[in-house]
Coordinates of N, CA and C in Angstrom, one line a residue:
M1146 N 95.0 139.4 92.4 CA 94.1 138.8 91.3 C 94.3 139.4 90.0
T1147 N 94.5 140.8 89.9 CA 95.0 141.5 88.7 C 96.3 141.1 88.3
W1148 N 97.1 141.1 89.1 CA 98.5 140.6 88.7 C 98.4 139.2 88.0
I1149 N 97.7 138.4 88.5 CA 97.7 137.0 88.1 C 97.0 137.1 86.6
C1150 N 95.9 137.8 86.4 CA 95.5 137.9 85.2 C 96.0 138.7 84.2
S1151 N 96.7 139.6 84.6 CA 97.3 140.8 83.5 C 98.9 140.2 83.3
G1152 N 99.5 139.6 84.3 CA 100.8 139.2 84.0 C 101.8 140.4 84.2
R1153 N 101.3 141.4 84.9 CA 102.0 142.8 85.3 C 102.1 142.9 86.6
P1154 N 103.2 143.3 87.2 CA 103.4 143.5 88.5 C 102.7 144.6 89.0
P1155 N 102.4 144.6 90.4 CA 101.4 145.8 91.0 C 101.8 147.0 90.8
G1156 N 102.9 147.3 90.8 CA 103.4 148.7 90.5 C 103.2 149.4 89.2
S1157 N 102.9 148.8 88.1 CA 102.8 149.3 86.9 C 101.3 149.5 86.5
Q1158 N 100.6 150.1 87.3 CA 99.1 150.5 86.9 C 99.0 151.1 85.7
S1159 N 98.0 150.8 84.9 CA 97.6 151.4 83.5 C 96.4 151.5 83.3
S1160 N 95.8 152.0 82.2 CA 94.3 151.7 81.8 C 93.9 150.4 81.6
F1161 N 95.0 149.6 81.0 CA 94.7 148.3 80.9 C 94.4 147.6 82.1
T1162 N 95.4 147.8 83.0 CA 95.4 146.8 84.2 C 94.0 147.4 85.1
R1163 N 93.7 148.6 84.9 CA 92.5 148.9 85.7 C 91.2 148.3 85.0
K1164 N 91.2 148.0 83.8 CA 90.1 147.4 83.2 C 90.3 145.8 83.5
T1165 N 91.5 145.2 83.6 CA 91.6 144.0 83.9 C 91.1 143.8 85.2
D1166 N 91.4 144.7 86.3 CA 91.1 144.5 87.7 C 89.5 144.4 87.8
V1167 N 88.9 145.4 87.1 CA 87.3 145.3 87.2 C 86.8 143.9 86.7
F1168 N 87.5 143.4 85.7 CA 87.0 142.1 85.0 C 87.2 141.0 86.1
C1169 N 88.5 141.0 86.6 CA 89.0 140.0 87.5 C 88.2 139.8 88.7
R1170 N 87.8 141.1 89.2 CA 87.1 141.3 90.4 C 85.7 140.4 90.3
T1171 N 85.0 140.9 89.0 CA 83.8 140.2 88.7 C 83.8 138.8 88.7
L1172 N 84.9 138.4 87.9 CA 85.1 136.9 87.9 C 85.2 136.0 89.3
A1173 N 86.0 136.8 90.1 CA 86.3 136.2 91.5 C 85.1 136.2 92.2
L1174 N 84.2 137.1 92.1 CA 82.9 137.2 92.8 C 81.9 136.1 92.4
I1175 N 82.0 136.0 91.1 CA 81.0 134.9 90.5 C 81.6 133.5 90.9
L1176 N 82.9 133.3 90.8 CA 83.6 132.2 91.1 C 83.3 131.7 92.5
A1177 N 83.5 132.7 93.6 CA 83.2 132.5 95.0 C 81.7 132.3 95.2
W1178 N 80.7 132.9 94.4 CA 79.4 132.5 94.7 C 79.1 131.0 94.2
I1179 N 79.7 130.7 93.0 CA 79.4 129.3 92.6 C 79.9 128.2 93.4
S1180 N 81.1 128.6 94.0 CA 81.8 127.7 95.1 C 81.3 127.5 96.1
L1181 N 80.8 128.7 96.9 CA 79.9 128.6 98.1 C 78.7 127.6 98.0
G1182 N 78.1 127.8 96.7 CA 76.9 126.9 96.5 C 77.4 125.4 96.4
W1183 N 78.5 125.3 95.7 CA 79.1 124.0 95.5 C 79.3 123.1 97.0
T1184 N 80.0 123.9 98.0 CA 80.2 123.3 99.2 C 79.0 123.2 99.8
A1185 N 78.0 124.0 99.7 CA 76.9 124.0 100.6 C 76.0 122.7 100.1
H1186 N 76.0 122.4 98.8 CA 75.0 121.4 98.3 C 76.0 120.2 97.8
A1187 N 76.9 120.0 98.6 CA 78.2 119.0 98.1 C 77.5 117.6 97.7
E1188 N 76.3 117.2 98.6 CA 75.8 115.8 98.5 C 74.7 115.6 97.4
S1189 N 74.3 116.6 96.8 CA 73.1 116.5 96.0 C 73.2 116.9 94.5
D1190 N 73.9 118.1 94.3 CA 73.8 118.5 92.8 C 75.0 118.9 92.1
N1191 N 76.3 118.5 92.7 CA 77.4 118.9 91.9 C 78.0 117.6 90.9
Q1192 N 78.4 118.0 89.8 CA 78.6 117.3 88.9 C 80.0 117.8 88.2
L1193 N 80.5 116.7 87.3 CA 81.9 117.0 86.7 C 81.6 116.6 85.4
W1194 N 82.1 117.6 84.2 CA 82.1 117.2 83.0 C 83.5 117.4 82.5
T1195 N 83.8 116.6 81.7 CA 85.2 116.5 80.9 C 85.0 116.2 79.6
S1196 N 86.1 116.8 78.7 CA 86.1 116.6 77.3 C 87.6 116.3 76.7
A1197 N 87.8 115.7 75.7 CA 89.0 115.6 75.0 C 88.9 115.6 73.7
A1198 N 89.6 116.6 73.0 CA 89.3 116.7 71.5 C 90.5 117.1 70.7
V1199 N 90.4 116.7 69.2 CA 91.3 117.2 68.6 C 90.6 118.1 67.6
Q1200 N 91.5 119.1 67.0 CA 90.8 120.0 66.2 C 92.0 120.4 64.9
A1201 N 91.5 120.3 63.5 CA 92.3 120.6 62.6 C 91.6 121.5 61.5
Q1202 N 92.5 122.5 60.9 CA 92.1 123.4 60.0 C 92.1 122.7 58.6
V1203 N 90.8 122.4 58.1 CA 90.7 121.5 57.1 C 90.7 122.4 55.8
A1204 N 90.5 123.7 55.9 CA 90.5 124.6 54.7 C 90.7 126.1 55.2
A1205 N 90.9 126.9 54.4 CA 91.2 128.4 54.7 C 90.1 129.0 55.8
M1206 N 88.9 128.6 55.8 CA 88.0 129.2 56.5 C 87.3 128.2 57.4
L1207 N 87.7 126.9 57.3 CA 86.8 125.9 57.9 C 87.8 124.9 58.9
K1208 N 87.2 124.7 60.0 CA 87.8 123.9 61.0 C 87.0 122.8 61.4
A1209 N 87.7 121.5 61.8 CA 86.7 120.4 62.2 C 87.4 120.1 63.7
D1210 N 86.4 119.7 64.6 CA 86.6 118.9 65.8 C 86.1 117.8 66.0
A1211 N 86.7 116.8 66.5 CA 86.3 115.4 67.1 C 86.7 115.2 68.4
G1212 N 85.8 114.5 69.2 CA 86.2 114.4 70.7 C 85.5 113.5 71.3
I1213 N 85.5 113.2 72.5 CA 84.7 112.4 73.4 C 84.4 113.3 74.7
L1214 N 83.2 113.3 75.2 CA 82.9 114.1 76.3 C 82.3 112.9 77.4
A1215 N 82.6 113.4 78.8 CA 82.3 112.4 79.8 C 81.6 113.2 80.8
R1216 N 80.4 112.5 81.1 CA 79.4 113.1 82.1 C 79.6 112.1 83.4
Y1217 N 80.1 112.7 84.5 CA 80.1 111.9 85.8 C 78.9 112.1 86.7
D1218 N 78.6 111.3 87.5 CA 77.3 111.1 88.2 C 77.5 112.2 89.2
Q1219 N 76.6 112.6 90.2 CA 76.5 113.9 91.0 C 77.6 113.5 92.1
N1220 N 78.2 112.6 92.3 CA 79.3 112.4 93.3 C 80.8 112.2 92.6
A1221 N 80.6 112.4 91.2 CA 82.0 112.4 90.4 C 82.6 110.9 90.8
T1222 N 82.1 109.9 90.9 CA 82.7 108.7 91.4 C 82.5 107.6 90.0
E1223 N 81.9 108.0 89.1 CA 81.8 107.0 87.9 C 81.3 107.8 86.7
V1224 N 81.7 107.2 85.5 CA 81.1 107.8 84.3 C 79.6 107.6 84.1
E1225 N 78.9 108.6 84.0 CA 77.5 108.3 83.8 C 77.2 108.1 82.4
R1226 N 77.9 108.7 81.6 CA 77.8 108.7 79.9 C 78.9 109.3 79.2
L1227 N 79.2 108.4 78.2 CA 80.2 108.9 77.2 C 79.7 109.5 75.7
M1228 N 80.0 110.5 75.3 CA 79.3 110.9 74.1 C 80.5 111.6 73.2
P1229 N 80.6 110.7 72.1 CA 81.5 111.3 71.0 C 80.8 112.4 70.2
E1230 N 81.6 113.4 69.6 CA 81.1 114.6 69.1 C 82.0 115.0 68.1
V1231 N 81.4 115.5 66.9 CA 82.0 115.9 65.6 C 81.3 117.3 65.4
K1232 N 82.2 118.4 65.1 CA 81.7 119.6 64.7 C 82.5 120.1 63.7
M1233 N 81.8 121.0 62.8 CA 82.6 121.7 61.7 C 82.2 123.1 62.0
T1234 N 82.9 123.9 61.8 CA 83.0 125.5 62.0 C 83.4 126.4 60.9
L1235 N 82.7 127.1 60.4 CA 83.2 128.1 59.1 C 83.3 129.3 59.4
G1236 N 84.2 129.9 59.4 CA 84.5 131.3 59.7 C 84.7 132.3 58.5
P1237 N 83.7 132.7 57.7 CA 83.9 133.3 56.6 C 84.4 134.9 56.8
V1238 N 84.3 135.6 58.1 CA 85.0 136.7 58.5 C 85.1 136.6 59.9
D1239 N 86.1 137.5 60.4 CA 86.7 137.6 61.6 C 85.5 137.5 62.7
W1240 N 84.4 138.1 62.5 CA 83.4 138.4 63.5 C 82.2 137.4 63.5
L1241 N 82.2 136.4 62.4 CA 81.2 135.6 62.4 C 81.6 134.1 62.2
E1242 N 80.9 133.2 63.1 CA 81.0 131.7 62.8 C 80.0 131.1 62.6
L1243 N 79.9 130.2 61.8 CA 78.7 129.3 61.5 C 79.2 127.9 61.7
G1244 N 78.4 127.1 62.6 CA 78.6 125.7 62.9 C 77.5 124.8 63.0
V1245 N 78.1 123.4 62.6 CA 76.9 122.5 62.8 C 77.7 121.2 63.5
G1246 N 77.0 120.3 64.2 CA 77.6 119.3 65.0 C 76.6 118.2 65.3
V1247 N 77.2 116.9 65.5 CA 76.3 115.8 66.1 C 77.0 115.1 67.3
R1248 N 76.4 114.8 68.2 CA 76.7 114.0 69.6 C 75.9 113.1 69.5
A1249 N 76.8 111.8 69.7 CA 76.1 110.5 70.1 C 76.1 110.2 71.5
M1250 N 75.0 109.7 72.3 CA 75.1 109.3 73.5 C 74.5 108.0 73.8
S1251 N 74.8 107.5 75.1 CA 74.1 106.2 75.4 C 73.5 106.6 76.7
V1252 N 72.2 106.3 77.1 CA 71.4 106.8 78.3 C 71.0 105.7 78.8
R1253 N 70.8 105.6 80.2 CA 70.1 104.2 80.8 C 68.6 104.5 80.8
S1254 N 68.0 103.7 80.4 CA 66.2 103.9 80.3 C 65.7 103.4 81.6
K1255 N 64.4 103.6 81.9 CA 63.8 103.0 83.1 C 64.0 101.6 83.4
S1256 N 64.4 100.7 82.3 CA 64.2 99.2 82.5 C 65.7 99.0 82.9
G1257 N 66.7 99.8 82.7 CA 68.2 99.5 83.2 C 68.9 99.4 82.0
D1258 N 68.5 99.1 80.8 CA 69.2 99.2 79.5 C 69.7 100.4 79.1
R1259 N 71.0 100.5 78.3 CA 71.3 101.6 77.7 C 70.8 101.9 76.4
E1260 N 70.3 103.0 75.9 CA 69.6 103.1 74.5 C 70.4 104.4 73.9
P1261 N 70.6 104.3 72.7 CA 71.4 105.4 72.0 C 70.4 106.6 71.7
I1262 N 71.0 107.7 71.7 CA 70.4 108.9 71.6 C 71.3 109.9 70.6
N1263 N 70.9 110.6 69.7 CA 71.6 111.4 68.9 C 71.2 113.0 69.0
R1264 N 72.1 113.9 69.1 CA 71.7 115.2 69.3 C 72.6 115.9 68.0
Q1265 N 71.7 116.9 67.3 CA 72.3 117.6 66.3 C 72.0 119.0 66.8
H1266 N 72.9 119.9 66.3 CA 72.8 121.5 66.6 C 73.5 122.2 65.6
A1267 N 72.9 123.4 65.5 CA 73.4 124.5 64.4 C 73.6 125.7 65.2
V1268 N 74.8 126.3 65.0 CA 75.3 127.5 65.7 C 75.6 128.7 64.9
V1269 N 75.2 130.0 65.4 CA 75.7 131.1 64.7 C 76.4 131.9 65.8
G1270 N 77.6 132.3 65.7 CA 78.3 133.0 66.8 C 78.9 134.4 66.1
L1271 N 78.6 135.5 66.9 CA 79.2 136.9 66.6 C 80.2 137.3 67.5
E1272 N 81.2 138.1 67.1 CA 82.2 138.4 68.0 C 82.6 140.0 67.7
H1273 N 82.9 140.8 68.9 CA 83.3 142.1 68.7 C 84.4 142.3 69.8
D1274 N 85.3 143.1 69.5 CA 86.4 143.6 70.6 C 86.2 144.8 71.0
V1275 N 86.1 145.0 72.3 CA 85.9 146.4 73.1 C 87.2 146.6 73.7
G1276 N 88.3 147.2 73.4 CA 89.5 147.3 74.1 C 90.1 145.5 74.3
P1277 N 90.4 145.5 75.5 CA 90.9 144.1 75.7 C 89.6 143.1 76.0
V1278 N 88.6 143.3 76.1 CA 87.5 142.6 76.2 C 86.8 142.2 74.9
E1279 N 86.7 140.8 74.6 CA 85.9 140.2 73.5 C 84.5 139.7 74.1
V1280 N 83.5 140.6 73.3 CA 82.2 140.4 73.4 C 81.7 139.2 72.5
A1281 N 81.1 138.1 72.9 CA 80.7 137.2 72.0 C 79.3 136.6 72.3
Y1282 N 78.4 136.4 71.3 CA 77.1 136.2 71.2 C 76.8 134.8 70.5
R1283 N 76.2 133.8 70.9 CA 76.1 132.6 70.3 C 74.6 132.2 70.4
F1284 N 74.0 132.0 69.3 CA 72.8 131.5 69.1 C 72.8 129.8 68.7
Q1285 N 72.3 128.7 69.3 CA 72.4 127.5 69.1 C 71.0 126.8 69.0
Y1286 N 70.7 126.2 67.9 CA 69.5 125.5 67.9 C 69.8 123.9 68.0
Q1287 N 69.3 123.2 69.0 CA 69.6 121.8 69.0 C 68.3 120.9 69.0
S1288 N 68.3 119.7 68.7 CA 67.3 118.7 68.6 C 67.8 117.4 69.0
K1289 N 67.1 116.5 69.7 CA 67.4 115.3 70.2 C 66.2 114.6 70.8
H1290 N 66.3 113.2 70.5 CA 65.2 112.4 71.0 C 65.5 111.9 72.5
E1291 N 64.7 112.2 73.4 CA 64.9 111.8 74.8 C 64.2 110.4 74.9
L1292 N 64.7 109.7 76.0 CA 64.1 108.3 76.4 C 62.7 108.6 76.7
D1293 N 61.7 107.8 76.3 CA 60.3 107.7 76.9 C 59.5 108.9 76.4
E1294 N 60.1 109.7 75.2 CA 59.5 110.7 74.6 C 59.1 110.4 73.1
E1295 N 58.0 110.7 72.5 CA 57.8 110.2 71.1 C 58.3 111.2 70.3
E1296 N 58.3 112.5 70.8 CA 58.9 113.6 69.8 C 60.2 114.1 70.3
L1297 N 60.7 114.8 69.2 CA 62.0 115.3 69.4 C 62.0 116.5 70.5
V1298 N 63.2 116.5 71.3 CA 63.2 117.8 72.3 C 63.8 118.8 71.8
N1299 N 63.6 120.0 71.4 CA 64.2 121.1 70.6 C 64.6 122.0 71.8
R1300 N 65.6 122.7 71.7 CA 66.1 123.7 72.4 C 66.8 125.1 71.7
I1301 N 66.6 126.1 72.1 CA 67.1 127.2 71.7 C 68.0 127.9 72.8
R1302 N 69.4 128.1 72.4 CA 70.2 128.7 73.5 C 70.9 129.8 73.2
N1303 N 70.6 130.8 73.9 CA 71.4 132.2 73.7 C 72.2 132.4 74.9
R1304 N 73.6 132.6 74.4 CA 74.8 132.9 75.3 C 75.2 134.2 75.0
L1305 N 75.7 135.0 76.0 CA 76.4 136.2 75.9 C 77.8 135.9 76.8
M1306 N 78.8 136.0 76.1 CA 80.1 135.7 76.8 C 81.2 136.9 76.8
L1307 N 81.8 137.2 77.9 CA 82.9 138.4 77.7 C 84.1 137.3 78.1
Q1308 N 85.3 137.8 77.4 CA 86.5 137.2 77.5 C 87.7 138.4 77.5
L1309 N 88.4 138.1 78.4 CA 89.5 139.4 78.7 C 90.9 138.7 78.2
D1310 N 91.4 139.5 77.1 CA 92.7 139.2 76.5 C 93.8 140.0 77.4
T1311 N 94.5 139.0 78.3 CA 95.4 139.6 79.1 C 96.7 139.7 78.6
G1312 N 97.1 139.1 77.4 CA 98.5 139.1 76.9 C 99.3 138.2 77.4
T1313 N 98.5 137.1 78.2 CA 99.3 136.1 78.8 C 98.5 134.7 78.3
S1314 N 99.0 133.5 78.9 CA 98.3 132.5 78.5 C 97.1 132.3 79.0
L1315 N 96.6 132.9 80.1 CA 95.2 133.0 80.5 C 94.1 133.9 79.7
K1316 N 93.2 133.4 79.5 CA 91.9 134.3 78.9 C 90.6 134.0 79.7
P1317 N 90.7 134.9 81.0 CA 89.3 134.7 81.8 C 88.1 135.0 81.1
L1318 N 86.9 134.3 81.4 CA 85.6 134.6 80.7 C 84.6 134.4 81.7
L1319 N 83.4 135.1 81.4 CA 82.2 135.0 82.0 C 81.2 135.0 81.1
A1320 N 80.1 134.3 81.4 CA 78.9 133.9 80.4 C 77.7 133.6 81.1
V1321 N 76.7 134.1 80.4 CA 75.4 133.7 80.7 C 74.4 133.1 79.6
E1322 N 73.9 132.2 80.0 CA 73.0 131.5 78.8 C 71.8 131.1 79.1
L1323 N 70.8 131.3 78.2 CA 69.4 131.0 78.5 C 68.9 129.7 77.6
F1324 N 68.3 129.0 78.2 CA 67.8 127.7 77.5 C 66.3 128.0 77.2
T1325 N 65.7 127.8 76.0 CA 64.3 128.1 75.6 C 63.8 127.0 74.8
D1326 N 62.6 126.6 75.4 CA 61.8 125.4 74.6 C 60.9 126.0 73.5
P1327 N 61.2 126.2 72.2 CA 60.4 126.6 71.2 C 59.0 126.0 70.9
N1328 N 59.1 124.6 71.3 CA 57.7 124.1 71.1 C 56.6 124.0 72.1
S1329 N 57.0 124.7 73.2 CA 56.0 124.8 74.2 C 55.1 126.0 73.6
D1330 N 53.8 126.1 74.3 CA 52.8 127.0 73.9 C 52.2 127.6 75.2
P1331 N 52.5 128.8 75.8 CA 53.6 129.8 75.1 C 55.2 129.3 75.2
V1332 N 56.1 130.0 74.4 CA 57.3 129.5 74.6 C 57.8 129.8 76.0
E1333 N 58.4 128.6 76.4 CA 59.0 128.3 78.0 C 60.4 128.6 78.1
Q1334 N 61.0 129.1 79.0 CA 62.4 129.3 79.4 C 62.6 128.1 80.4
K1335 N 63.5 127.3 80.0 CA 63.6 126.1 80.8 C 64.9 126.4 82.0
K1336 N 65.9 126.7 81.7 CA 67.0 126.9 82.4 C 67.7 128.2 82.2
L1337 N 68.6 128.6 83.2 CA 69.7 129.6 83.2 C 71.1 129.2 83.4
R1338 N 71.9 129.6 82.8 CA 73.3 128.8 83.2 C 74.3 130.0 83.3
V1339 N 74.9 130.3 84.5 CA 75.9 131.3 84.7 C 77.3 130.5 84.9
S1340 N 78.3 131.2 83.9 CA 79.5 130.4 83.9 C 80.8 131.4 84.2
A1341 N 81.7 130.9 85.0 CA 83.1 131.7 85.2 C 84.1 130.8 84.9
G1342 N 85.1 131.3 84.3 CA 86.4 130.2 84.1 C 87.5 130.9 83.3
S1343 N 88.2 130.0 82.8 CA 89.4 130.5 81.9 C 89.7 129.8 80.8
R1344 N 90.3 130.4 79.5 CA 91.1 129.5 78.6 C 92.5 129.5 78.8
I1345 N 93.2 128.5 78.8 CA 94.5 128.4 79.3 C 95.1 127.8 77.9
K1346 N 95.9 128.6 77.5 CA 97.0 128.2 76.2 C 98.4 127.6 76.9
I1347 N 98.4 126.4 77.0 CA 99.5 125.5 77.7 C 100.6 125.7 76.4
T1348 N 100.4 125.3 75.2 CA 101.3 125.5 74.1 C 100.6 126.0 72.8
R1349 N 101.2 126.1 72.0 CA 100.5 126.6 70.6 C 99.5 125.5 70.2
R1350 N 99.9 124.2 70.5 CA 99.0 123.0 70.1 C 98.0 122.5 71.3
H1351 N 98.4 122.8 72.4 CA 97.7 122.3 73.5 C 96.8 123.3 74.2
R1352 N 95.5 123.3 74.4 CA 94.6 124.1 75.0 C 93.9 123.6 75.9
L1353 N 93.5 124.5 77.2 CA 92.6 123.8 78.2 C 91.6 124.8 78.6
K1354 N 90.3 124.4 78.8 CA 89.4 125.4 79.2 C 88.8 124.8 80.5
L1355 N 88.8 125.7 81.7 CA 88.2 125.5 82.8 C 86.9 126.4 83.1
R1356 N 85.8 125.8 83.6 CA 84.5 126.6 83.7 C 83.7 126.0 85.0
L1357 N 83.2 126.8 85.9 CA 82.3 126.6 86.7 C 80.9 127.1 86.2
H1358 N 79.8 126.1 86.3 CA 78.4 126.5 85.8 C 77.6 126.5 86.9
H1359 N 76.8 127.3 87.1 CA 75.8 127.5 88.2 C 74.5 127.5 87.3
Q1360 N 73.8 126.4 87.3 CA 72.7 126.1 86.4 C 71.4 126.0 87.1
S1361 N 70.3 126.8 86.7 CA 69.0 126.8 87.7 C 68.0 126.6 86.5
S1362 N 67.1 125.7 87.1 CA 65.7 125.5 86.2 C 64.9 126.6 86.6
L1363 N 64.1 127.1 85.5 CA 63.3 128.1 85.3 C 61.8 127.4 85.0
D1364 N 61.6 126.2 85.2 CA 60.2 125.8 84.8 C 59.4 125.3 86.0
G1365 N 59.9 125.8 87.3 CA 59.1 125.9 88.6 C 59.5 124.7 89.6
D1366 N 60.5 123.7 89.1 CA 60.9 122.7 89.9 C 62.0 123.0 90.9
D1367 N 62.6 124.1 90.9 CA 63.7 124.7 91.7 C 64.9 123.8 91.7
E1368 N 65.2 123.1 90.8 CA 66.4 122.5 90.6 C 67.5 123.4 90.3
T1369 N 68.7 123.3 90.9 CA 70.0 123.9 90.8 C 71.0 122.8 90.7
E1370 N 72.1 123.0 89.7 CA 73.2 122.4 89.6 C 74.4 123.1 89.3
R1371 N 75.5 122.6 89.9 CA 77.0 123.3 90.0 C 77.7 122.3 89.1
I1372 N 78.2 122.5 88.2 CA 79.2 121.9 87.4 C 80.4 122.2 87.1
L1373 N 81.4 121.5 87.3 CA 82.9 121.7 87.0 C 83.2 121.2 85.6
C1374 N 83.7 121.9 84.7 CA 84.0 121.5 83.3 C 85.5 121.4 83.2
V1375 N 86.0 120.6 82.7 CA 87.5 120.6 82.2 C 87.4 120.1 80.8
D1376 N 88.0 120.9 79.9 CA 88.0 120.6 78.4 C 89.2 120.8 77.9
Y1377 N 89.9 119.6 77.1 CA 91.2 119.8 76.5 C 91.0 119.6 75.0
T1378 N 91.9 120.3 74.4 CA 91.9 120.4 73.0 C 93.3 120.3 72.4
F1379 N 93.6 119.5 71.6 CA 94.7 119.3 70.8 C 94.6 119.8 69.4
R1380 N 95.6 121.0 68.9 CA 95.3 121.6 67.7 C 96.3 121.1 66.7
F1381 N 95.9 120.4 65.7 CA 96.8 119.9 64.8 C 97.5 121.3 63.9
P1382 N 98.7 121.2 63.6 CA 99.2 122.5 62.9 C 98.7 122.6 61.5
K1383 N 98.6 124.1 61.1 CA 97.9 124.1 59.8 C 98.9 123.9 58.6
K1384 N 98.2 123.4 57.7 CA 99.0 123.1 56.5 C 99.5 124.2 55.9

């Protein structure tokens, strides 16, 4: 596992490869834990999420993303919903990102008809490198109108992510994210998401991100979801 992540042969141990070994072993354990749950609950709670997007650097510190996301049903046999999304991200300094985005979706109501829903979000992201490990924190506030609900559904999402710079095309990642309902009284934690996966640099313009999510409900209904995510991005060359 260390060799795969670091791209170095087993005989050339170093401080870097020892740190890589710890990270990769942790990643492998989390992937195994999620995968075991996946096979144990294959008939009830497994999902597939995919996306394809393009990204362009529209200014020195500003980039734009546009794409479409697909959510497949629990058996991954047909598309449950398609969601176009547009995002703008500003990076005034290396360690800070500010972003906004809007996502359109069509959801089937209880009557069987599909109804449009829009979701807006704002993001603040912080990053710091600790040796080969990039520590990233993201705060996201999102708001959308759910079917059969009169008021907007708002969520606060706090995510902590670790990414390992292996010096190769692979960048393994681990993440924990907490979803909070700010409108409940008292404030209620809705779900917890644990993720493991990797960013893959296919070429300079073509990027892939693979993740496995283990998502648990925290509001008392004992719902657990396991989600395979496959995200592709094409990056336009900088002007």
